JSON list of C-alpha atoms in Angstrom, two decimals:
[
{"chain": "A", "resi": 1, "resn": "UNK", "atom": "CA", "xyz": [-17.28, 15.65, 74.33]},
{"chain": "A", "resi": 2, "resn": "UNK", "atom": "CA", "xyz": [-18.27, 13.22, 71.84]},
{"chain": "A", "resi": 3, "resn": "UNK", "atom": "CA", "xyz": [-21.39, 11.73, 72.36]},
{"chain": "A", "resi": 4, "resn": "UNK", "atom": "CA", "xyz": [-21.59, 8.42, 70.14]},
{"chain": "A", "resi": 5, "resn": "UNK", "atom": "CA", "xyz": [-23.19, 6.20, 72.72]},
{"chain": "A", "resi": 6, "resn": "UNK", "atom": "CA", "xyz": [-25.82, 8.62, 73.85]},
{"chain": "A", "resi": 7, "resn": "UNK", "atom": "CA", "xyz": [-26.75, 9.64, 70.20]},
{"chain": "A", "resi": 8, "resn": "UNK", "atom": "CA", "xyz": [-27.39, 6.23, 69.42]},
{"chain": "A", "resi": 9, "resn": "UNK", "atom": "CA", "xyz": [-29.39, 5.70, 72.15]},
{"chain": "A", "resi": 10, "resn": "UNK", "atom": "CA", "xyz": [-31.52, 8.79, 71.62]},
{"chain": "A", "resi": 11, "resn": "UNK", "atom": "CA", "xyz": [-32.21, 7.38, 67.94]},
{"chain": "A", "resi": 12, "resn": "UNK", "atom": "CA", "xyz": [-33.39, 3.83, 69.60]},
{"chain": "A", "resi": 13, "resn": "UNK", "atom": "CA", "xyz": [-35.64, 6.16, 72.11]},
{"chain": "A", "resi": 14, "resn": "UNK", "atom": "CA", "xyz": [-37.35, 7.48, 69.32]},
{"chain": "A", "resi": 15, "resn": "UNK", "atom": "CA", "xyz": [-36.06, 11.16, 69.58]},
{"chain": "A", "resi": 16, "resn": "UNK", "atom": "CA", "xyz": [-36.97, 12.09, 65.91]},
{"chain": "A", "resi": 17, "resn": "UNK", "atom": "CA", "xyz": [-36.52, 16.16, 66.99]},
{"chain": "A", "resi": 18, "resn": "UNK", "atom": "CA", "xyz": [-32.77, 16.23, 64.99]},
{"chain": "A", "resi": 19, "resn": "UNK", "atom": "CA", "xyz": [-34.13, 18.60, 62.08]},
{"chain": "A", "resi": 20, "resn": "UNK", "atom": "CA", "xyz": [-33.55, 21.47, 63.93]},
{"chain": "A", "resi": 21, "resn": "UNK", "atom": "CA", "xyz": [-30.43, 22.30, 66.95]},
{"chain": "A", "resi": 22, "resn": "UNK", "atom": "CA", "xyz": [-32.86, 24.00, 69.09]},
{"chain": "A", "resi": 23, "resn": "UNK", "atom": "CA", "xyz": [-35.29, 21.26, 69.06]},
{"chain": "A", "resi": 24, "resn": "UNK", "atom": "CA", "xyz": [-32.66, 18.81, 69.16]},
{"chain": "A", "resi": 25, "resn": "UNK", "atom": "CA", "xyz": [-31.43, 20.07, 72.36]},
{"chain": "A", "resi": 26, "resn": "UNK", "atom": "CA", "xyz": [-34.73, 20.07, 74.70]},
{"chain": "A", "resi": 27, "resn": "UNK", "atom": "CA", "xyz": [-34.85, 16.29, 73.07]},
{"chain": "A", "resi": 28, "resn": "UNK", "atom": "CA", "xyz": [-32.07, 15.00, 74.06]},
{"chain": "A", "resi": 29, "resn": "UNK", "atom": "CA", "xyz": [-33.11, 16.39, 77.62]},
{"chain": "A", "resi": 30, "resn": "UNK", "atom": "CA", "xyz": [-36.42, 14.94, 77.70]},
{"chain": "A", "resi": 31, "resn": "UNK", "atom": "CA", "xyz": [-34.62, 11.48, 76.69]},
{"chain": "A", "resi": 32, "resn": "UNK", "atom": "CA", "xyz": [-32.02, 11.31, 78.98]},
{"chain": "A", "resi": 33, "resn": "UNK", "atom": "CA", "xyz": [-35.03, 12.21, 81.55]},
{"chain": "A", "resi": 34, "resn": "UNK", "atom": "CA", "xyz": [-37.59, 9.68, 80.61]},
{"chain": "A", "resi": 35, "resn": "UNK", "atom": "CA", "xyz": [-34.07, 7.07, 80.56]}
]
């Protein structure tokens, strides 16, 4: 699953948690809830 559309729609959310992959994870779940 490639995910080019979502990833660039985390960045414009303001998801700054891709230092680390565990982090990065709960982000992108909080984003896609808050979307």
């Amino acid at each position: 699953m490639k995910q080019e559309g979502i990833e660039e729609r985390i960045n414009a959310k303001g998801a700054r948690c891709f230092g680390g992959e565990e982090r990065a994870f709960v982000c992108v779940q909080v984003t896609f809830i808050n979307l």
